[in-house]
Amino acid sequence: MKDFIWNVDTKIMFGKDFLKDLPNEIQKYGDRVLITYGGGSIKTIGLYDKVIKVLKKANIFYKELGGIEPNPRVESAREGVKIVRENDLNFILAIGGGSVIDLSKLIAGATFVDADPWKIVIKEEKIEKALPIGTILTLAATGSEMDAGGVITNPETKQKLGFGSPYTTPKFSILNPETTYSVNERHTAAGVADIMSHTMENYFTLNDGAYLQNRLAEAILKTCIHYGPIALNNPTNYDARANIMWASSWAINGLLNTGKDTNWSVHAMEHELSAFYDLTHGIGLAILTPRFLNHILDDSTVDMIRDFGINVFNIRPTNDKFVDAKKSIGALHEFFEQQMHIPMTLEEVGIDDEHLEEMAKRAATHAGGTIKGVKQLTSEDILEIYKKSLY
Amino acid sequence: MKDFIWNVDTKIMFGKDFLKDLPNEIQKYGDRVLITYGGGSIKTIGLYDKVIKVLKKANIFYKELGGIEPNPRVESAREGVKIVRENDLNFILAIGGGSVIDLSKLIAGATFVDADPWKIVIKEEKIEKALPIGTILTLAATGSEMDAGGVITNPETKQKLGFGSPYTTPKFSILNPETTYSVNERHTAAGVADIMSHTMENYFTLNDGAYLQNRLAEAILKTCIHYGPIALNNPTNYDARANIMWASSWAINGLLNTGKDTNWSVHAMEHELSAFYDLTHGIGLAILTPRFLNHILDDSTVDMIRDFGINVFNIRPTNDKFVDAKKSIGALHEFFEQQMHIPMTLEEVGIDDEHLEEMAKRAATHAGGTIKGVKQLTSEDILEIYKKSLY
């Protein structure tokens, strides 16, 4: 096991009844709030009104930035920074899913940087200070409510890139599973796939002695496999929504990769798809992951992939390790397709072979020449994985 | 799943090389340090000298309180408070296992209470403020390095009782698995049993929909079962010591009981044994747990106990749930006895039937009349579990 530091201090208030504590939590850090949200679903479900009511009752000053995109764009961060500076705001309350929280993190950091926010994303500027952030989560997926990072899209340059800073970890997050009742089938499935992908990106490593971490990862995968279909079939099943929501935070808050070297190969490939096609992130991850595993399957990885199937999908082991590993990959593909109703080919989500080569090259370039991880992936490898994902 | 708050902010520095960062971490909080430790094993393994060296190099003023007992006694807390007050100390560095850290927590809180420290333990006084604490862990067992609580013994009243306050959660903990290389077979085994007991106390609940938490608990149990025997047979196996150490923190830091009502039945029974006989806590827990499970086995608990065996010990399920549940309990007993070499009867650890009745009554009284949990335990139930544990 490698040396590591664990230092995650987000306070999580989980359950049905914590909105009343919102003013108290905000006032620990600030009194002039930027409220950020997305396309308005928080208004449909009545959450917006409830938040405004408690803020008004506590006489907390606020401004709003709505309309943040599903793959959040750097323009929105520019707008957010402007509102913060013009109104001397000192706290950000992000209400939404990962996109809203990710974008809020960029605003929080960019407020104190004298340059365009995009410079932070492309690492030309560094976050040394940030506005404190609180979140009210409405989608179980990205884990942004309890980690330091975010992913931002720049449509002009067709780039979708991650950034992160310990300063942008939320101070608190309110997780009410009921707020996810109205999430539709497609986004529920994409969220579950996203959580599983985070977990698998942390899980698929070799010979690092991180046994506990791998068992914890399997616990999260089993939870997704158990409750994903239940949430699809019964969107108001509280325990299903609650387990998926709590799993989303722990899949990516850093626990699963303590003591490990991880490299997030599938995310690196998927970000190009989303940048070119505005594809829902989790859907892209679900499509690519089985093809990725098939591509890296060889003598060095067969035990790892086989154990995954045995421990997570209860594959009964045979004498042929490769047969077992292929069964494991098949079980994952089938779970996404049959149980989560995810379209499992690029063709079904409207992606043809036009840009595959360009995306493969960019994925490799963004990763510094090759994507690292269990297996190094060159642009040729990536292209092959894309091609295998087409139909 | 029940509503909960998760708010654990201890910074963990895990690995071989973090002692050099100790002065920096201390100086975030204080500059006049009380160093606490136990019987001197930290001197034998050279850790004491290394700590003193880095503190001196950084010109950090310190005083010492050594000789803290394995079941730490309230007298030592009185002494610690005296040293803190006389020297105007403002930070506690606990070097040791759970006993040293638990006692340091009491000193940290009692410093600001104008009454005898024991009043805090018996809840006549409340901790409203505490000195900041950092720890250097040398024994993987109690999880005190990452939680709010402690257990203190009062030999005069034959009481061993828990206390806790959010103010006494360590600010940071340095976990170097190498410092546990010299822990002998008996204490390694007792530590593993302690970790497993914490996990099982959180795990054995009914119908609370905390599916994720139970899978996480199983991950920790599997880690103990896998690496416990390896650590016994090869005490300097780094990955074994590392996995057990990291498991110890997560067994009891609050994650496993998020969303659950837990009541720690076995601990309540064991504390009486340790209070009367100064028995190593983990040994007592190992002896009592299988008898406890046998005692509560009935129609309402059979599925829970059976699942435990299937998921943790790979028991192959039959058509008879009770047979499977008994196999599960047998597997646990056998693991402690055969693989961890733990004496599995009270007789073997020098406890006869002399005080059983008195201890059973006190255990019930300390729990408010009956021990709560999956099943309520009256003093008669407790006595029967003690008796079944004799031989």
mmCIF file of C-alpha atoms in Angstrom, chain B residues 131-356:
data_model
loop_
_atom_site.group_PDB
_atom_site.id
_atom_site.type_symbol
_atom_site.label_atom_id
_atom_site.label_comp_id
_atom_site.label_asym_id
_atom_site.label_seq_id
_atom_site.Cartn_x
_atom_site.Cartn_y
_atom_site.Cartn_z
ATOM 1 C CA LEU B 131 -7.178 20.976 23.909
ATOM 2 C CA PRO B 132 -6.374 19.973 20.325
ATOM 3 C CA ILE B 133 -4.993 16.453 20.018
ATOM 4 C CA GLY B 134 -2.696 14.796 17.503
ATOM 5 C CA THR B 135 -1.851 11.109 17.575
ATOM 6 C CA ILE B 136 0.891 8.765 16.441
ATOM 7 C CA LEU B 137 -0.738 5.358 16.397
ATOM 8 C CA THR B 138 1.205 2.248 17.407
ATOM 9 C CA LEU B 139 -1.565 -0.340 17.669
ATOM 10 C CA ALA B 140 -4.372 -1.091 15.231
ATOM 11 C CA ALA B 141 -7.447 -1.761 17.325
ATOM 12 C CA THR B 142 -9.660 0.841 18.925
ATOM 13 C CA GLY B 143 -10.010 3.408 16.141
ATOM 14 C CA SER B 144 -9.555 6.168 18.724
ATOM 15 C CA GLU B 145 -7.217 7.900 16.226
ATOM 16 C CA MET B 146 -10.190 8.964 14.106
ATOM 17 C CA ASP B 147 -13.173 9.211 16.414
ATOM 18 C CA ALA B 148 -14.582 11.255 19.236
ATOM 19 C CA GLY B 149 -14.765 8.734 22.060
ATOM 20 C CA GLY B 150 -12.780 6.974 24.726
ATOM 21 C CA VAL B 151 -13.161 4.388 27.477
ATOM 22 C CA ILE B 152 -11.830 5.007 30.973
ATOM 23 C CA THR B 153 -11.531 2.712 33.988
ATOM 24 C CA ASN B 154 -12.047 3.670 37.610
ATOM 25 C CA PRO B 155 -10.516 0.871 39.715
ATOM 26 C CA GLU B 156 -12.006 2.237 42.945
ATOM 27 C CA THR B 157 -15.569 1.884 41.710
ATOM 28 C CA LYS B 158 -14.813 -1.043 39.352
ATOM 29 C CA GLN B 159 -16.298 0.932 36.496
ATOM 30 C CA LYS B 160 -15.152 0.996 32.879
ATOM 31 C CA LEU B 161 -17.212 3.512 30.960
ATOM 32 C CA GLY B 162 -17.223 5.298 27.646
ATOM 33 C CA PHE B 163 -17.349 9.034 27.058
ATOM 34 C CA GLY B 164 -17.094 11.199 23.982
ATOM 35 C CA SER B 165 -17.251 14.692 22.587
ATOM 36 C CA PRO B 166 -16.832 16.129 19.105
ATOM 37 C CA TYR B 167 -14.225 18.432 20.645
ATOM 38 C CA THR B 168 -11.896 15.538 21.390
ATOM 39 C CA THR B 169 -11.687 14.092 17.858
ATOM 40 C CA PRO B 170 -7.976 14.172 16.906
ATOM 41 C CA LYS B 171 -6.960 16.970 14.543
ATOM 42 C CA PHE B 172 -4.485 14.678 12.861
ATOM 43 C CA SER B 173 -3.209 11.134 13.217
ATOM 44 C CA ILE B 174 -0.009 9.661 11.848
ATOM 45 C CA LEU B 175 -0.484 6.004 10.959
ATOM 46 C CA ASN B 176 2.719 4.168 10.116
ATOM 47 C CA PRO B 177 2.052 0.423 9.788
ATOM 48 C CA GLU B 178 5.723 -0.261 10.575
ATOM 49 C CA THR B 179 5.189 0.935 14.147
ATOM 50 C CA THR B 180 2.952 -2.118 14.643
ATOM 51 C CA TYR B 181 5.588 -4.657 13.506
ATOM 52 C CA SER B 182 6.639 -5.258 17.103
ATOM 53 C CA VAL B 183 3.127 -5.826 18.444
ATOM 54 C CA ASN B 184 3.122 -9.384 19.794
ATOM 55 C CA GLU B 185 0.849 -12.200 18.720
ATOM 56 C CA ARG B 186 -1.637 -11.787 21.542
ATOM 57 C CA HIS B 187 -2.119 -8.066 21.062
ATOM 58 C CA THR B 188 -2.194 -8.338 17.291
ATOM 59 C CA ALA B 189 -4.964 -10.903 17.615
ATOM 60 C CA ALA B 190 -6.800 -8.830 20.226
ATOM 61 C CA GLY B 191 -6.551 -5.787 17.965
ATOM 62 C CA VAL B 192 -8.032 -7.647 15.016
ATOM 63 C CA ALA B 193 -10.818 -8.963 17.246
ATOM 64 C CA ASP B 194 -11.480 -5.429 18.464
ATOM 65 C CA ILE B 195 -11.732 -4.093 14.892
ATOM 66 C CA MET B 196 -14.040 -6.942 13.937
ATOM 67 C CA SER B 197 -16.161 -6.367 17.020
ATOM 68 C CA HIS B 198 -16.602 -2.665 16.261
ATOM 69 C CA THR B 199 -17.612 -3.620 12.759
ATOM 70 C CA MET B 200 -20.059 -6.272 13.940
ATOM 71 C CA GLU B 201 -21.594 -3.963 16.554
ATOM 72 C CA ASN B 202 -22.398 -1.614 13.655
ATOM 73 C CA TYR B 203 -23.379 -4.428 11.308
ATOM 74 C CA PHE B 204 -25.870 -6.474 13.308
ATOM 75 C CA THR B 205 -29.039 -4.420 13.037
ATOM 76 C CA LEU B 206 -32.390 -5.233 11.476
ATOM 77 C CA ASN B 207 -34.438 -3.751 8.640
ATOM 78 C CA ASP B 208 -32.846 -0.330 8.464
ATOM 79 C CA GLY B 209 -32.171 -0.283 4.725
ATOM 80 C CA ALA B 210 -28.496 0.480 5.347
ATOM 81 C CA TYR B 211 -27.375 -1.851 2.581
ATOM 82 C CA LEU B 212 -24.276 0.087 1.572
ATOM 83 C CA GLN B 213 -23.118 0.315 5.168
ATOM 84 C CA ASN B 214 -23.477 -3.441 5.633
ATOM 85 C CA ARG B 215 -21.474 -4.167 2.489
ATOM 86 C CA LEU B 216 -18.786 -1.758 3.732
ATOM 87 C CA ALA B 217 -18.784 -3.562 7.066
ATOM 88 C CA GLU B 218 -18.304 -6.876 5.282
ATOM 89 C CA ALA B 219 -15.371 -5.345 3.405
ATOM 90 C CA ILE B 220 -13.686 -4.560 6.720
ATOM 91 C CA LEU B 221 -14.470 -7.995 8.168
ATOM 92 C CA LYS B 222 -13.027 -9.709 5.078
ATOM 93 C CA THR B 223 -9.902 -7.600 5.366
ATOM 94 C CA CYS B 224 -9.417 -8.668 8.991
ATOM 95 C CA ILE B 225 -10.025 -12.313 8.122
ATOM 96 C CA HIS B 226 -7.602 -12.165 5.211
ATOM 97 C CA TYR B 227 -4.762 -10.274 6.852
ATOM 98 C CA GLY B 228 -5.145 -11.186 10.539
ATOM 99 C CA PRO B 229 -3.476 -14.591 10.163
ATOM 100 C CA ILE B 230 -0.840 -13.139 7.818
ATOM 101 C CA ALA B 231 0.110 -10.524 10.407
ATOM 102 C CA LEU B 232 0.385 -13.241 13.079
ATOM 103 C CA ASN B 233 2.585 -15.453 10.936
ATOM 104 C CA ASN B 234 4.656 -12.657 9.463
ATOM 105 C CA PRO B 235 4.591 -9.640 11.793
ATOM 106 C CA THR B 236 6.624 -7.472 9.395
ATOM 107 C CA ASN B 237 4.336 -7.960 6.381
ATOM 108 C CA TYR B 238 3.696 -4.332 5.485
ATOM 109 C CA ASP B 239 0.474 -4.819 3.539
ATOM 110 C CA ALA B 240 -1.012 -6.945 6.315
ATOM 111 C CA ARG B 241 -0.199 -4.347 8.964
ATOM 112 C CA ALA B 242 -1.335 -1.518 6.669
ATOM 113 C CA ASN B 243 -4.672 -3.060 5.777
ATOM 114 C CA ILE B 244 -5.428 -3.897 9.394
ATOM 115 C CA MET B 245 -4.430 -0.411 10.511
ATOM 116 C CA TRP B 246 -6.572 1.378 7.936
ATOM 117 C CA ALA B 247 -9.450 -0.991 8.688
ATOM 118 C CA SER B 248 -9.211 -0.114 12.386
ATOM 119 C CA SER B 249 -9.982 3.537 11.699
ATOM 120 C CA TRP B 250 -12.969 2.877 9.437
ATOM 121 C CA ALA B 251 -14.545 0.238 11.669
ATOM 122 C CA ILE B 252 -15.512 2.844 14.237
ATOM 123 C CA ASN B 253 -15.161 6.354 12.826
ATOM 124 C CA GLY B 254 -18.888 6.591 12.187
ATOM 125 C CA LEU B 255 -19.219 5.582 8.534
ATOM 126 C CA LEU B 256 -20.516 2.079 9.228
ATOM 127 C CA ASN B 257 -23.314 3.316 11.461
ATOM 128 C CA THR B 258 -24.476 6.211 9.296
ATOM 129 C CA GLY B 259 -28.219 5.806 8.837
ATOM 130 C CA LYS B 260 -28.427 3.121 11.515
ATOM 131 C CA ASP B 261 -29.449 2.694 15.143
ATOM 132 C CA THR B 262 -26.658 0.755 16.824
ATOM 133 C CA ASN B 263 -26.276 -0.200 20.455
ATOM 134 C CA TRP B 264 -23.021 -2.084 20.937
ATOM 135 C CA SER B 265 -24.337 -4.978 23.013
ATOM 136 C CA VAL B 266 -21.106 -6.985 23.200
ATOM 137 C CA HIS B 267 -19.035 -3.997 24.286
ATOM 138 C CA ALA B 268 -21.444 -3.333 27.119
ATOM 139 C CA MET B 269 -20.952 -6.900 28.334
ATOM 140 C CA GLU B 270 -17.185 -6.923 27.828
ATOM 141 C CA HIS B 271 -16.525 -3.698 29.699
ATOM 142 C CA GLU B 272 -17.565 -5.412 32.918
ATOM 143 C CA LEU B 273 -15.062 -8.216 32.349
ATOM 144 C CA SER B 274 -12.242 -5.743 31.754
ATOM 145 C CA ALA B 275 -13.292 -3.618 34.711
ATOM 146 C CA PHE B 276 -13.292 -6.603 37.084
ATOM 147 C CA TYR B 277 -10.339 -8.540 35.674
ATOM 148 C CA ASP B 278 -8.186 -6.109 33.629
ATOM 149 C CA LEU B 279 -8.697 -8.464 30.681
ATOM 150 C CA THR B 280 -7.447 -7.364 27.258
ATOM 151 C CA HIS B 281 -10.536 -5.811 25.688
ATOM 152 C CA GLY B 282 -10.280 -7.509 22.276
ATOM 153 C CA ILE B 283 -9.904 -10.954 23.842
ATOM 154 C CA GLY B 284 -13.061 -10.429 25.869
ATOM 155 C CA LEU B 285 -14.951 -9.307 22.773
ATOM 156 C CA ALA B 286 -13.801 -12.355 20.797
ATOM 157 C CA ILE B 287 -14.935 -14.712 23.565
ATOM 158 C CA LEU B 288 -18.349 -13.099 24.005
ATOM 159 C CA THR B 289 -19.381 -12.449 20.390
ATOM 160 C CA PRO B 290 -20.158 -16.008 19.222
ATOM 161 C CA ARG B 291 -22.048 -16.690 22.458
ATOM 162 C CA PHE B 292 -23.982 -13.454 22.028
ATOM 163 C CA LEU B 293 -24.958 -14.403 18.466
ATOM 164 C CA ASN B 294 -26.039 -17.863 19.584
ATOM 165 C CA HIS B 295 -28.116 -16.304 22.339
ATOM 166 C CA ILE B 296 -29.991 -13.898 20.031
ATOM 167 C CA LEU B 297 -30.501 -16.426 17.217
ATOM 168 C CA ASP B 298 -34.221 -16.754 16.510
ATOM 169 C CA ASP B 299 -36.711 -16.236 13.693
ATOM 170 C CA SER B 300 -36.125 -12.488 13.664
ATOM 171 C CA THR B 301 -32.318 -12.658 13.469
ATOM 172 C CA VAL B 302 -31.649 -15.844 11.545
ATOM 173 C CA ASP B 303 -31.439 -14.169 8.124
ATOM 174 C CA MET B 304 -29.093 -11.488 9.436
ATOM 175 C CA ILE B 305 -26.708 -14.022 10.965
ATOM 176 C CA ARG B 306 -26.928 -16.328 7.967
ATOM 177 C CA ASP B 307 -26.109 -13.484 5.543
ATOM 178 C CA PHE B 308 -23.107 -12.629 7.689
ATOM 179 C CA GLY B 309 -21.736 -16.140 7.209
ATOM 180 C CA ILE B 310 -22.504 -16.244 3.500
ATOM 181 C CA ASN B 311 -21.056 -12.815 2.722
ATOM 182 C CA VAL B 312 -18.078 -12.833 5.054
ATOM 183 C CA PHE B 313 -17.071 -16.472 5.546
ATOM 184 C CA ASN B 314 -18.360 -17.849 2.230
ATOM 185 C CA ILE B 315 -20.680 -20.286 3.978
ATOM 186 C CA ARG B 316 -22.542 -22.201 1.272
ATOM 187 C CA PRO B 317 -26.250 -21.730 1.994
ATOM 188 C CA THR B 318 -28.500 -24.762 2.531
ATOM 189 C CA ASN B 319 -32.268 -25.026 2.805
ATOM 190 C CA ASP B 320 -32.077 -24.762 6.574
ATOM 191 C CA LYS B 321 -31.513 -21.164 7.606
ATOM 192 C CA PHE B 322 -30.799 -22.060 11.224
ATOM 193 C CA VAL B 323 -28.155 -24.575 10.225
ATOM 194 C CA ASP B 324 -26.522 -21.889 8.087
ATOM 195 C CA ALA B 325 -26.693 -19.324 10.871
ATOM 196 C CA LYS B 326 -25.087 -21.733 13.327
ATOM 197 C CA LYS B 327 -22.370 -22.464 10.755
ATOM 198 C CA SER B 328 -21.765 -18.720 10.475
ATOM 199 C CA ILE B 329 -21.333 -18.383 14.226
ATOM 200 C CA GLY B 330 -19.106 -21.460 14.220
ATOM 201 C CA ALA B 331 -16.939 -19.968 11.477
ATOM 202 C CA LEU B 332 -16.402 -16.833 13.536
ATOM 203 C CA HIS B 333 -15.548 -18.829 16.659
ATOM 204 C CA GLU B 334 -13.172 -21.035 14.705
ATOM 205 C CA PHE B 335 -11.492 -18.055 13.039
ATOM 206 C CA PHE B 336 -10.702 -16.490 16.415
ATOM 207 C CA GLU B 337 -9.592 -19.790 17.947
ATOM 208 C CA GLN B 338 -7.778 -21.581 15.117
ATOM 209 C CA GLN B 339 -6.430 -18.754 13.026
ATOM 210 C CA MET B 340 -5.927 -15.953 15.527
ATOM 211 C CA HIS B 341 -4.973 -18.232 18.456
ATOM 212 C CA ILE B 342 -7.266 -16.416 20.851
ATOM 213 C CA PRO B 343 -8.179 -18.226 24.104
ATOM 214 C CA MET B 344 -11.894 -18.610 23.529
ATOM 215 C CA THR B 345 -13.152 -19.347 27.044
ATOM 216 C CA LEU B 346 -13.288 -17.179 30.143
ATOM 217 C CA GLU B 347 -11.671 -20.014 32.057
ATOM 218 C CA GLU B 348 -8.551 -19.746 29.907
ATOM 219 C CA VAL B 349 -8.172 -16.057 30.767
ATOM 220 C CA GLY B 350 -8.596 -16.688 34.488
ATOM 221 C CA ILE B 351 -12.240 -15.737 34.953
ATOM 222 C CA ASP B 352 -14.478 -18.089 36.939
ATOM 223 C CA ASP B 353 -18.104 -17.819 37.999
ATOM 224 C CA GLU B 354 -17.424 -15.800 41.169
ATOM 225 C CA HIS B 355 -18.458 -12.368 39.866
ATOM 226 C CA LEU B 356 -20.602 -13.319 36.883
#
